[in-house]
Amino acid sequence: MPVTAAVAVVAAAVLDRLFAEPPGSVHPVALFGRLVAPFDREWSSPTVIGACAAFTLPALAAGVVAAATWAGSLVSPWVGATVAALVLFSTTSLRMLLDATEAVVSATASDVEAARTELRALAGRDPASLSAGEIRSAAVESAAENLADGLVAPLLAFALVVPFSLPLATGAAAWVKAVNTLDSMLGYHHKPVGRVPARLDDATMWLPARVSAVLLAAVGGSPSVLGHVGSLARRPASPNSGWPMATLAVLLGTRLEKPGHYCLDGGPDFPDSETAARGVRLVSRAGLSAFALAGVVAWLSPTRSVSVPVEVFAWF
């Protein structure tokens, strides 16, 4: 029933708005992190081990989630929708991202040291020597990047697969989230075991990053900016993160910069508090648009909630 898949998306958005995140003690992403943690050490064959982790752990997560949704759908389509809603709630994040970004931006106006402390939870850079403008830049950059990684990517995976099966769609969302989590834990230059997970994440996030740029341009009322962000988007080392960040920089007419790494000069100056707040609002609207579009796709799709053969899950 298409309606159950659409209701699952709406329910996930409501849960995100009301609760931001599941409790940490039972958060599926935290539980998945415990599976990844044993791989985070030195190995004699790090590339092989990393490849094994990259191709087995996300598949395991997807299989468990798809099986749970399928089992719930056997009981009732609405039980399956409830499981799907909880999966989407666990694999997406909008309110927490917005709250964290707003806290950093707000603190820069009155307490730069507090802003530096708040930024540590949002951006992976040393804030000790950053000015207030650079802190706001880092916050806006992180909001744009995490829009793609933490929201659009799992919703896009769900929307692309839901026409075939609700269980497979929830499994796809879980797989994308697992790939991204694996990269966030292992995908660093100083960790050889993370090479394959990082490359897999690059491939997985290619489309979500560009879809996020389109959403930002659309909610910003300037789709034409997409024709001007290509050169800026290629400045960061990541093949993906530059797209939503550059789009936001151009929309805001501001400079977003990670010192020593890249400068996205959509304007001459770092964002002031008002400009950064406007960036947060654009990310919020883009995120809500992503939920809405996923819901529409689910509504219009001929979803078959219980049609997945048992044999599919035998591999997991």
PDB file of C-alpha atoms in Angstrom:
ATOM      1  CA  MET A   1       0.000   0.000   0.000  1.00  0.00           C
ATOM      2  CA  PRO A   2       1.619   3.266  -1.106  1.00  0.00           C
ATOM      3  CA  VAL A   3      -0.156   5.133   1.675  1.00  0.00           C
ATOM      4  CA  THR A   4       1.686   3.188   4.369  1.00  0.00           C
ATOM      5  CA  ALA A   5       5.078   4.066   2.877  1.00  0.00           C
ATOM      6  CA  ALA A   6       4.100   7.727   2.642  1.00  0.00           C
ATOM      7  CA  VAL A   7       2.827   7.705   6.222  1.00  0.00           C
ATOM      8  CA  ALA A   8       6.166   6.207   7.298  1.00  0.00           C
ATOM      9  CA  VAL A   9       8.023   9.177   5.793  1.00  0.00           C
ATOM     10  CA  VAL A  10       5.671  11.696   7.421  1.00  0.00           C
ATOM     11  CA  ALA A  11       5.918   9.925  10.774  1.00  0.00           C
ATOM     12  CA  ALA A  12       9.723   9.955  10.558  1.00  0.00           C
ATOM     13  CA  ALA A  13       9.681  13.706   9.926  1.00  0.00           C
ATOM     14  CA  VAL A  14       7.360  14.248  12.896  1.00  0.00           C
ATOM     15  CA  LEU A  15       9.541  12.100  15.155  1.00  0.00           C
ATOM     16  CA  ASP A  16      12.587  14.064  14.065  1.00  0.00           C
ATOM     17  CA  ARG A  17      10.834  17.313  14.896  1.00  0.00           C
ATOM     18  CA  LEU A  18       9.597  16.112  18.296  1.00  0.00           C
ATOM     19  CA  PHE A  19      12.583  14.124  19.546  1.00  0.00           C
ATOM     20  CA  ALA A  20      15.552  14.953  17.261  1.00  0.00           C
ATOM     21  CA  GLU A  21      17.225  11.567  17.868  1.00  0.00           C
ATOM     22  CA  PRO A  22      16.420   8.195  19.444  1.00  0.00           C
ATOM     23  CA  PRO A  23      17.966   7.672  22.898  1.00  0.00           C
ATOM     24  CA  GLY A  24      21.674   7.026  22.604  1.00  0.00           C
ATOM     25  CA  SER A  25      21.484   3.731  24.496  1.00  0.00           C
ATOM     26  CA  VAL A  26      19.214   2.198  21.847  1.00  0.00           C
ATOM     27  CA  HIS A  27      20.141   4.286  18.799  1.00  0.00           C
ATOM     28  CA  PRO A  28      20.691   1.849  15.902  1.00  0.00           C
ATOM     29  CA  VAL A  29      23.548   3.955  14.541  1.00  0.00           C
ATOM     30  CA  ALA A  30      25.301   3.774  17.923  1.00  0.00           C
ATOM     31  CA  LEU A  31      24.768   0.015  17.961  1.00  0.00           C
ATOM     32  CA  PHE A  32      26.214  -0.211  14.455  1.00  0.00           C
ATOM     33  CA  GLY A  33      29.186   1.816  15.650  1.00  0.00           C
ATOM     34  CA  ARG A  34      29.927  -0.926  18.150  1.00  0.00           C
ATOM     35  CA  LEU A  35      30.242  -3.374  15.252  1.00  0.00           C
ATOM     36  CA  VAL A  36      32.651  -1.033  13.494  1.00  0.00           C
ATOM     37  CA  ALA A  37      34.809  -0.250  16.534  1.00  0.00           C
ATOM     38  CA  PRO A  38      36.835  -3.514  16.520  1.00  0.00           C
ATOM     39  CA  PHE A  39      38.030  -2.688  12.998  1.00  0.00           C
ATOM     40  CA  ASP A  40      39.454   0.639  14.140  1.00  0.00           C
ATOM     41  CA  ARG A  41      43.026  -0.488  14.800  1.00  0.00           C
ATOM     42  CA  GLU A  42      46.194  -1.311  12.916  1.00  0.00           C
ATOM     43  CA  TRP A  43      46.171  -4.386  10.654  1.00  0.00           C
ATOM     44  CA  SER A  44      48.848  -6.166   8.663  1.00  0.00           C
ATOM     45  CA  SER A  45      46.529  -6.058   5.618  1.00  0.00           C
ATOM     46  CA  PRO A  46      44.442  -2.930   6.258  1.00  0.00           C
ATOM     47  CA  THR A  47      43.019  -2.600   2.744  1.00  0.00           C
ATOM     48  CA  VAL A  48      41.669  -6.147   2.766  1.00  0.00           C
ATOM     49  CA  ILE A  49      40.195  -5.751   6.225  1.00  0.00           C
ATOM     50  CA  GLY A  50      38.699  -2.399   5.289  1.00  0.00           C
ATOM     51  CA  ALA A  51      37.146  -3.865   2.159  1.00  0.00           C
ATOM     52  CA  CYS A  52      35.628  -6.712   4.184  1.00  0.00           C
ATOM     53  CA  ALA A  53      34.135  -4.215   6.631  1.00  0.00           C
ATOM     54  CA  ALA A  54      32.845  -1.974   3.844  1.00  0.00           C
ATOM     55  CA  PHE A  55      31.050  -4.719   1.978  1.00  0.00           C
ATOM     56  CA  THR A  56      29.761  -6.823   4.870  1.00  0.00           C
ATOM     57  CA  LEU A  57      28.777  -4.521   7.736  1.00  0.00           C
ATOM     58  CA  PRO A  58      26.445  -2.200   5.754  1.00  0.00           C
ATOM     59  CA  ALA A  59      24.930  -5.249   4.043  1.00  0.00           C
ATOM     60  CA  LEU A  60      24.332  -6.816   7.445  1.00  0.00           C
ATOM     61  CA  ALA A  61      22.626  -3.661   8.692  1.00  0.00           C
ATOM     62  CA  ALA A  62      20.476  -3.479   5.556  1.00  0.00           C
ATOM     63  CA  GLY A  63      19.493  -7.122   5.841  1.00  0.00           C
ATOM     64  CA  VAL A  64      18.448  -6.849   9.480  1.00  0.00           C
ATOM     65  CA  VAL A  65      16.391  -3.725   8.836  1.00  0.00           C
ATOM     66  CA  ALA A  66      14.741  -5.110   5.705  1.00  0.00           C
ATOM     67  CA  ALA A  67      13.885  -8.349   7.516  1.00  0.00           C
ATOM     68  CA  ALA A  68      12.364  -6.439  10.433  1.00  0.00           C
ATOM     69  CA  THR A  69      10.228  -4.328   8.085  1.00  0.00           C
ATOM     70  CA  TRP A  70       9.157  -7.397   6.134  1.00  0.00           C
ATOM     71  CA  ALA A  71       8.210  -9.258   9.319  1.00  0.00           C
ATOM     72  CA  GLY A  72       6.218  -6.265  10.528  1.00  0.00           C
ATOM     73  CA  SER A  73       4.417  -6.046   7.195  1.00  0.00           C
ATOM     74  CA  LEU A  74       3.391  -9.687   7.498  1.00  0.00           C
ATOM     75  CA  VAL A  75       1.614  -8.849  10.752  1.00  0.00           C
ATOM     76  CA  SER A  76      -0.050  -5.760   9.275  1.00  0.00           C
ATOM     77  CA  PRO A  77       0.818  -3.138   6.654  1.00  0.00           C
ATOM     78  CA  TRP A  78       0.618  -0.556   9.440  1.00  0.00           C
ATOM     79  CA  VAL A  79       3.051  -2.468  11.614  1.00  0.00           C
ATOM     80  CA  GLY A  80       5.416  -2.523   8.644  1.00  0.00           C
ATOM     81  CA  ALA A  81       4.886   1.234   8.224  1.00  0.00           C
ATOM     82  CA  THR A  82       5.672   1.759  11.899  1.00  0.00           C
ATOM     83  CA  VAL A  83       8.934  -0.148  11.560  1.00  0.00           C
ATOM     84  CA  ALA A  84       9.759   1.828   8.409  1.00  0.00           C
ATOM     85  CA  ALA A  85       9.066   5.120  10.212  1.00  0.00           C
ATOM     86  CA  LEU A  86      11.390   4.144  13.060  1.00  0.00           C
ATOM     87  CA  VAL A  87      14.088   3.151  10.560  1.00  0.00           C
ATOM     88  CA  LEU A  88      13.849   6.473   8.730  1.00  0.00           C
ATOM     89  CA  PHE A  89      13.814   8.352  12.034  1.00  0.00           C
ATOM     90  CA  SER A  90      16.997   6.539  13.058  1.00  0.00           C
ATOM     91  CA  THR A  91      18.810   6.982   9.765  1.00  0.00           C
ATOM     92  CA  THR A  92      17.994  10.660   9.165  1.00  0.00           C
ATOM     93  CA  SER A  93      18.728  13.776  11.157  1.00  0.00           C
ATOM     94  CA  LEU A  94      17.515  17.319  10.621  1.00  0.00           C
ATOM     95  CA  ARG A  95      16.471  18.915  13.901  1.00  0.00           C
ATOM     96  CA  MET A  96      19.670  17.951  15.727  1.00  0.00           C
ATOM     97  CA  LEU A  97      21.732  19.403  12.872  1.00  0.00           C
ATOM     98  CA  LEU A  98      19.748  22.641  12.890  1.00  0.00           C
ATOM     99  CA  ASP A  99      19.844  22.960  16.680  1.00  0.00           C
ATOM    100  CA  ALA A 100      23.604  22.426  16.780  1.00  0.00           C
ATOM    101  CA  THR A 101      24.227  24.929  13.999  1.00  0.00           C
ATOM    102  CA  GLU A 102      21.954  27.541  15.534  1.00  0.00           C
ATOM    103  CA  ALA A 103      23.693  27.143  18.895  1.00  0.00           C
ATOM    104  CA  VAL A 104      27.088  27.841  17.335  1.00  0.00           C
ATOM    105  CA  VAL A 105      25.877  30.821  15.307  1.00  0.00           C
ATOM    106  CA  SER A 106      24.065  32.324  18.277  1.00  0.00           C
ATOM    107  CA  ALA A 107      27.073  31.917  20.568  1.00  0.00           C
ATOM    108  CA  THR A 108      29.398  33.784  18.186  1.00  0.00           C
ATOM    109  CA  ALA A 109      27.488  36.997  18.902  1.00  0.00           C
ATOM    110  CA  SER A 110      28.136  36.964  22.644  1.00  0.00           C
ATOM    111  CA  ASP A 111      30.658  34.303  23.667  1.00  0.00           C
ATOM    112  CA  VAL A 112      33.233  33.196  21.107  1.00  0.00           C
ATOM    113  CA  GLU A 113      34.776  30.672  23.489  1.00  0.00           C
ATOM    114  CA  ALA A 114      31.405  29.027  23.970  1.00  0.00           C
ATOM    115  CA  ALA A 115      30.977  29.007  20.190  1.00  0.00           C
ATOM    116  CA  ARG A 116      34.318  27.247  19.819  1.00  0.00           C
ATOM    117  CA  THR A 117      33.197  24.612  22.314  1.00  0.00           C
ATOM    118  CA  GLU A 118      29.860  24.114  20.546  1.00  0.00           C
ATOM    119  CA  LEU A 119      31.594  23.824  17.170  1.00  0.00           C
ATOM    120  CA  ARG A 120      33.559  20.745  18.256  1.00  0.00           C
ATOM    121  CA  ALA A 121      30.356  18.705  18.114  1.00  0.00           C
ATOM    122  CA  LEU A 122      29.534  19.941  14.635  1.00  0.00           C
ATOM    123  CA  ALA A 123      32.729  20.285  12.593  1.00  0.00           C
ATOM    124  CA  GLY A 124      35.899  18.234  12.544  1.00  0.00           C
ATOM    125  CA  ARG A 125      38.417  21.042  12.817  1.00  0.00           C
ATOM    126  CA  ASP A 126      40.374  22.691  15.606  1.00  0.00           C
ATOM    127  CA  PRO A 127      38.399  25.829  16.559  1.00  0.00           C
ATOM    128  CA  ALA A 128      40.991  27.218  18.996  1.00  0.00           C
ATOM    129  CA  SER A 129      42.298  29.937  16.677  1.00  0.00           C
ATOM    130  CA  LEU A 130      39.171  30.576  14.613  1.00  0.00           C
ATOM    131  CA  SER A 131      37.566  34.010  14.565  1.00  0.00           C
ATOM    132  CA  ALA A 132      33.836  34.463  15.043  1.00  0.00           C
ATOM    133  CA  GLY A 133      33.377  34.711  11.277  1.00  0.00           C
ATOM    134  CA  GLU A 134      35.408  31.552  10.672  1.00  0.00           C
ATOM    135  CA  ILE A 135      33.362  29.729  13.309  1.00  0.00           C
ATOM    136  CA  ARG A 136      30.139  30.746  11.582  1.00  0.00           C
ATOM    137  CA  SER A 137      31.643  29.648   8.280  1.00  0.00           C
ATOM    138  CA  ALA A 138      32.464  26.214   9.711  1.00  0.00           C
ATOM    139  CA  ALA A 139      28.953  25.878  11.130  1.00  0.00           C
ATOM    140  CA  VAL A 140      27.277  26.766   7.831  1.00  0.00           C
ATOM    141  CA  GLU A 141      29.607  24.440   5.910  1.00  0.00           C
ATOM    142  CA  SER A 142      28.798  21.569   8.264  1.00  0.00           C
ATOM    143  CA  ALA A 143      25.077  22.220   7.994  1.00  0.00           C
ATOM    144  CA  ALA A 144      25.256  22.039   4.199  1.00  0.00           C
ATOM    145  CA  GLU A 145      27.440  18.923   4.149  1.00  0.00           C
ATOM    146  CA  ASN A 146      25.382  17.090   6.750  1.00  0.00           C
ATOM    147  CA  LEU A 147      22.177  17.940   4.924  1.00  0.00           C
ATOM    148  CA  ALA A 148      23.453  15.662   2.171  1.00  0.00           C
ATOM    149  CA  ASP A 149      25.059  12.962   4.306  1.00  0.00           C
ATOM    150  CA  GLY A 150      22.629  12.795   7.203  1.00  0.00           C
ATOM    151  CA  LEU A 151      19.285  13.422   5.558  1.00  0.00           C
ATOM    152  CA  VAL A 152      19.107  13.511   1.771  1.00  0.00           C
ATOM    153  CA  ALA A 153      21.221  10.382   1.247  1.00  0.00           C
ATOM    154  CA  PRO A 154      19.064   7.921   3.239  1.00  0.00           C
ATOM    155  CA  LEU A 155      15.822   9.541   2.058  1.00  0.00           C
ATOM    156  CA  LEU A 156      16.969   9.369  -1.551  1.00  0.00           C
ATOM    157  CA  ALA A 157      17.878   5.699  -1.183  1.00  0.00           C
ATOM    158  CA  PHE A 158      14.459   5.026   0.323  1.00  0.00           C
ATOM    159  CA  ALA A 159      12.661   6.935  -2.449  1.00  0.00           C
ATOM    160  CA  LEU A 160      14.558   5.183  -5.235  1.00  0.00           C
ATOM    161  CA  VAL A 161      13.820   1.678  -3.909  1.00  0.00           C
ATOM    162  CA  VAL A 162      10.332   2.076  -2.404  1.00  0.00           C
ATOM    163  CA  PRO A 163       8.562   1.458  -5.764  1.00  0.00           C
ATOM    164  CA  PHE A 164       9.855  -2.109  -5.560  1.00  0.00           C
ATOM    165  CA  SER A 165       9.360  -2.934  -1.887  1.00  0.00           C
ATOM    166  CA  LEU A 166       9.003  -1.169   1.460  1.00  0.00           C
ATOM    167  CA  PRO A 167      11.342  -3.623   3.231  1.00  0.00           C
ATOM    168  CA  LEU A 168      14.011  -3.179   0.574  1.00  0.00           C
ATOM    169  CA  ALA A 169      13.566   0.605   0.758  1.00  0.00           C
ATOM    170  CA  THR A 170      14.195   0.671   4.505  1.00  0.00           C
ATOM    171  CA  GLY A 171      17.143  -1.647   3.951  1.00  0.00           C
ATOM    172  CA  ALA A 172      18.527   0.781   1.355  1.00  0.00           C
ATOM    173  CA  ALA A 173      18.235   3.699   3.785  1.00  0.00           C
ATOM    174  CA  ALA A 174      20.001   1.662   6.471  1.00  0.00           C
ATOM    175  CA  TRP A 175      22.751   0.625   4.037  1.00  0.00           C
ATOM    176  CA  VAL A 176      23.475   4.240   3.090  1.00  0.00           C
ATOM    177  CA  LYS A 177      23.552   5.310   6.742  1.00  0.00           C
ATOM    178  CA  ALA A 178      25.852   2.422   7.578  1.00  0.00           C
ATOM    179  CA  VAL A 179      28.246   3.315   4.754  1.00  0.00           C
ATOM    180  CA  ASN A 180      28.377   6.904   5.957  1.00  0.00           C
ATOM    181  CA  THR A 181      28.893   5.841   9.580  1.00  0.00           C
ATOM    182  CA  LEU A 182      31.684   3.489   8.570  1.00  0.00           C
ATOM    183  CA  ASP A 183      33.403   6.315   6.707  1.00  0.00           C
ATOM    184  CA  SER A 184      32.984   8.731   9.626  1.00  0.00           C
ATOM    185  CA  MET A 185      34.697   6.244  11.935  1.00  0.00           C
ATOM    186  CA  LEU A 186      37.402   4.820   9.671  1.00  0.00           C
ATOM    187  CA  GLY A 187      37.727   7.055   6.612  1.00  0.00           C
ATOM    188  CA  TYR A 188      40.693   9.185   7.628  1.00  0.00           C
ATOM    189  CA  HIS A 189      44.047   9.576   5.877  1.00  0.00           C
ATOM    190  CA  HIS A 190      45.921   8.296   8.928  1.00  0.00           C
ATOM    191  CA  LYS A 191      43.811   5.107   9.020  1.00  0.00           C
ATOM    192  CA  PRO A 192      44.769   2.751   6.151  1.00  0.00           C
ATOM    193  CA  VAL A 193      41.861   0.465   7.060  1.00  0.00           C
ATOM    194  CA  GLY A 194      39.509   3.256   6.037  1.00  0.00           C
ATOM    195  CA  ARG A 195      40.609   3.570   2.399  1.00  0.00           C
ATOM    196  CA  VAL A 196      37.932   1.327   0.917  1.00  0.00           C
ATOM    197  CA  PRO A 197      35.151   2.596   3.225  1.00  0.00           C
ATOM    198  CA  ALA A 198      36.052   6.165   2.228  1.00  0.00           C
ATOM    199  CA  ARG A 199      35.931   5.363  -1.493  1.00  0.00           C
ATOM    200  CA  LEU A 200      32.622   3.546  -1.064  1.00  0.00           C
ATOM    201  CA  ASP A 201      31.224   6.554   0.775  1.00  0.00           C
ATOM    202  CA  ASP A 202      32.423   8.862  -2.012  1.00  0.00           C
ATOM    203  CA  ALA A 203      30.545   6.774  -4.571  1.00  0.00           C
ATOM    204  CA  THR A 204      27.422   6.475  -2.413  1.00  0.00           C
ATOM    205  CA  MET A 205      27.207  10.192  -1.647  1.00  0.00           C
ATOM    206  CA  TRP A 206      27.831  11.373  -5.234  1.00  0.00           C
ATOM    207  CA  LEU A 207      24.150  11.727  -6.126  1.00  0.00           C
ATOM    208  CA  PRO A 208      22.827  12.891  -2.705  1.00  0.00           C
ATOM    209  CA  ALA A 209      25.352  15.750  -2.628  1.00  0.00           C
ATOM    210  CA  ARG A 210      24.171  17.055  -5.976  1.00  0.00           C
ATOM    211  CA  VAL A 211      20.505  16.547  -5.140  1.00  0.00           C
ATOM    212  CA  SER A 212      21.127  18.545  -1.958  1.00  0.00           C
ATOM    213  CA  ALA A 213      22.592  21.360  -4.041  1.00  0.00           C
ATOM    214  CA  VAL A 214      19.467  21.336  -6.229  1.00  0.00           C
ATOM    215  CA  LEU A 215      17.199  21.435  -3.162  1.00  0.00           C
ATOM    216  CA  LEU A 216      19.127  24.358  -1.667  1.00  0.00           C
ATOM    217  CA  ALA A 217      18.986  26.279  -4.933  1.00  0.00           C
ATOM    218  CA  ALA A 218      15.257  25.593  -5.236  1.00  0.00           C
ATOM    219  CA  VAL A 219      14.320  26.681  -1.715  1.00  0.00           C
ATOM    220  CA  GLY A 220      16.630  29.662  -2.113  1.00  0.00           C
ATOM    221  CA  GLY A 221      14.582  30.752  -5.116  1.00  0.00           C
ATOM    222  CA  SER A 222      17.633  30.776  -7.401  1.00  0.00           C
ATOM    223  CA  PRO A 223      17.927  27.555  -9.427  1.00  0.00           C
ATOM    224  CA  SER A 224      20.253  29.400 -11.797  1.00  0.00           C
ATOM    225  CA  VAL A 225      23.037  29.451  -9.176  1.00  0.00           C
ATOM    226  CA  LEU A 226      23.716  25.806  -9.998  1.00  0.00           C
ATOM    227  CA  GLY A 227      25.347  26.987 -13.192  1.00  0.00           C
ATOM    228  CA  HIS A 228      27.895  28.971 -11.188  1.00  0.00           C
ATOM    229  CA  VAL A 229      28.910  26.601  -8.390  1.00  0.00           C
ATOM    230  CA  GLY A 230      30.738  23.906 -10.367  1.00  0.00           C
ATOM    231  CA  SER A 231      34.209  25.420 -10.099  1.00  0.00           C
ATOM    232  CA  LEU A 232      33.747  26.228  -6.414  1.00  0.00           C
ATOM    233  CA  ALA A 233      32.363  22.775  -5.666  1.00  0.00           C
ATOM    234  CA  ARG A 234      35.542  21.132  -6.932  1.00  0.00           C
ATOM    235  CA  ARG A 235      37.820  23.034  -4.557  1.00  0.00           C
ATOM    236  CA  PRO A 236      37.380  20.783  -1.482  1.00  0.00           C
ATOM    237  CA  ALA A 237      39.235  17.471  -1.609  1.00  0.00           C
ATOM    238  CA  SER A 238      35.956  15.597  -1.254  1.00  0.00           C
ATOM    239  CA  PRO A 239      34.243  14.944  -4.595  1.00  0.00           C
ATOM    240  CA  ASN A 240      30.858  15.575  -2.969  1.00  0.00           C
ATOM    241  CA  SER A 241      30.781  17.932   0.001  1.00  0.00           C
ATOM    242  CA  GLY A 242      31.663  20.961  -2.107  1.00  0.00           C
ATOM    243  CA  TRP A 243      28.344  20.883  -3.971  1.00  0.00           C
ATOM    244  CA  PRO A 244      25.927  21.758  -1.157  1.00  0.00           C
ATOM    245  CA  MET A 245      28.529  23.992   0.515  1.00  0.00           C
ATOM    246  CA  ALA A 246      29.303  25.958  -2.652  1.00  0.00           C
ATOM    247  CA  THR A 247      25.618  26.313  -3.458  1.00  0.00           C
ATOM    248  CA  LEU A 248      24.945  27.741  -0.015  1.00  0.00           C
ATOM    249  CA  ALA A 249      27.937  30.073  -0.266  1.00  0.00           C
ATOM    250  CA  VAL A 250      26.660  31.522  -3.545  1.00  0.00           C
ATOM    251  CA  LEU A 251      23.062  31.771  -2.308  1.00  0.00           C
ATOM    252  CA  LEU A 252      24.205  33.649   0.781  1.00  0.00           C
ATOM    253  CA  GLY A 253      26.772  35.751  -1.081  1.00  0.00           C
ATOM    254  CA  THR A 254      29.365  34.853   1.522  1.00  0.00           C
ATOM    255  CA  ARG A 255      32.743  33.198   1.918  1.00  0.00           C
ATOM    256  CA  LEU A 256      32.946  29.721   3.400  1.00  0.00           C
ATOM    257  CA  GLU A 257      36.492  28.660   4.099  1.00  0.00           C
ATOM    258  CA  LYS A 258      38.435  25.929   5.825  1.00  0.00           C
ATOM    259  CA  PRO A 259      41.854  27.552   6.289  1.00  0.00           C
ATOM    260  CA  GLY A 260      44.582  25.708   4.445  1.00  0.00           C
ATOM    261  CA  HIS A 261      42.136  23.480   2.594  1.00  0.00           C
ATOM    262  CA  TYR A 262      39.630  25.413   0.482  1.00  0.00           C
ATOM    263  CA  CYS A 263      37.876  28.729   0.026  1.00  0.00           C
ATOM    264  CA  LEU A 264      34.375  28.913  -1.412  1.00  0.00           C
ATOM    265  CA  ASP A 265      34.185  32.609  -2.193  1.00  0.00           C
ATOM    266  CA  GLY A 266      30.529  33.143  -2.942  1.00  0.00           C
ATOM    267  CA  GLY A 267      31.193  36.599  -1.515  1.00  0.00           C
ATOM    268  CA  PRO A 268      34.115  38.574  -0.101  1.00  0.00           C
ATOM    269  CA  ASP A 269      33.446  38.163   3.626  1.00  0.00           C
ATOM    270  CA  PHE A 270      32.740  35.455   6.170  1.00  0.00           C
ATOM    271  CA  PRO A 271      29.058  35.214   7.116  1.00  0.00           C
ATOM    272  CA  ASP A 272      27.812  37.524   9.837  1.00  0.00           C
ATOM    273  CA  SER A 273      25.231  36.229  12.331  1.00  0.00           C
ATOM    274  CA  GLU A 274      22.258  37.211  10.185  1.00  0.00           C
ATOM    275  CA  THR A 275      23.701  35.612   7.055  1.00  0.00           C
ATOM    276  CA  ALA A 276      24.584  32.410   8.907  1.00  0.00           C
ATOM    277  CA  ALA A 277      21.082  32.257  10.382  1.00  0.00           C
ATOM    278  CA  ARG A 278      19.673  32.607   6.872  1.00  0.00           C
ATOM    279  CA  GLY A 279      21.852  29.696   5.815  1.00  0.00           C
ATOM    280  CA  VAL A 280      20.412  27.573   8.615  1.00  0.00           C
ATOM    281  CA  ARG A 281      16.894  28.442   7.464  1.00  0.00           C
ATOM    282  CA  LEU A 282      17.753  27.412   3.900  1.00  0.00           C
ATOM    283  CA  VAL A 283      19.099  24.081   5.130  1.00  0.00           C
ATOM    284  CA  SER A 284      15.928  23.628   7.181  1.00  0.00           C
ATOM    285  CA  ARG A 285      13.692  24.271   4.178  1.00  0.00           C
ATOM    286  CA  ALA A 286      15.786  22.001   1.960  1.00  0.00           C
ATOM    287  CA  GLY A 287      15.560  19.243   4.555  1.00  0.00           C
ATOM    288  CA  LEU A 288      11.795  19.558   4.852  1.00  0.00           C
ATOM    289  CA  SER A 289      11.589  19.510   1.052  1.00  0.00           C
ATOM    290  CA  ALA A 290      13.569  16.257   1.034  1.00  0.00           C
ATOM    291  CA  PHE A 291      11.074  14.688   3.443  1.00  0.00           C
ATOM    292  CA  ALA A 292       8.158  15.995   1.370  1.00  0.00           C
ATOM    293  CA  LEU A 293       9.549  14.693  -1.922  1.00  0.00           C
ATOM    294  CA  ALA A 294      10.295  11.278  -0.428  1.00  0.00           C
ATOM    295  CA  GLY A 295       6.729  11.155   0.876  1.00  0.00           C
ATOM    296  CA  VAL A 296       5.291  12.065  -2.518  1.00  0.00           C
ATOM    297  CA  VAL A 297       7.385   9.415  -4.252  1.00  0.00           C
ATOM    298  CA  ALA A 298       6.235   6.841  -1.688  1.00  0.00           C
ATOM    299  CA  TRP A 299       2.602   7.897  -2.143  1.00  0.00           C
ATOM    300  CA  LEU A 300       2.761   7.592  -5.918  1.00  0.00           C
ATOM    301  CA  SER A 301       4.713   4.346  -5.978  1.00  0.00           C
ATOM    302  CA  PRO A 302       3.054   0.922  -6.268  1.00  0.00           C
ATOM    303  CA  THR A 303       4.795  -0.291  -3.106  1.00  0.00           C
ATOM    304  CA  ARG A 304       4.406  -3.951  -2.277  1.00  0.00           C
ATOM    305  CA  SER A 305       4.933  -4.160   1.454  1.00  0.00           C
ATOM    306  CA  VAL A 306       5.100  -7.950   1.857  1.00  0.00           C
ATOM    307  CA  SER A 307       6.323  -9.124  -1.515  1.00  0.00           C
ATOM    308  CA  VAL A 308       9.948  -9.764  -0.603  1.00  0.00           C
ATOM    309  CA  PRO A 309      10.722 -13.486  -0.732  1.00  0.00           C
ATOM    310  CA  VAL A 310      12.075 -15.091   2.416  1.00  0.00           C
ATOM    311  CA  GLU A 311      15.096 -16.258   0.424  1.00  0.00           C
ATOM    312  CA  VAL A 312      16.326 -12.663   0.135  1.00  0.00           C
ATOM    313  CA  PHE A 313      17.001 -12.582   3.852  1.00  0.00           C
ATOM    314  CA  ALA A 314      18.678 -15.982   4.000  1.00  0.00           C
ATOM    315  CA  TRP A 315      21.948 -14.280   3.041  1.00  0.00           C
ATOM    316  CA  PHE A 316      21.853 -12.238   6.243  1.00  0.00           C
TER     317      PHE A 316
END
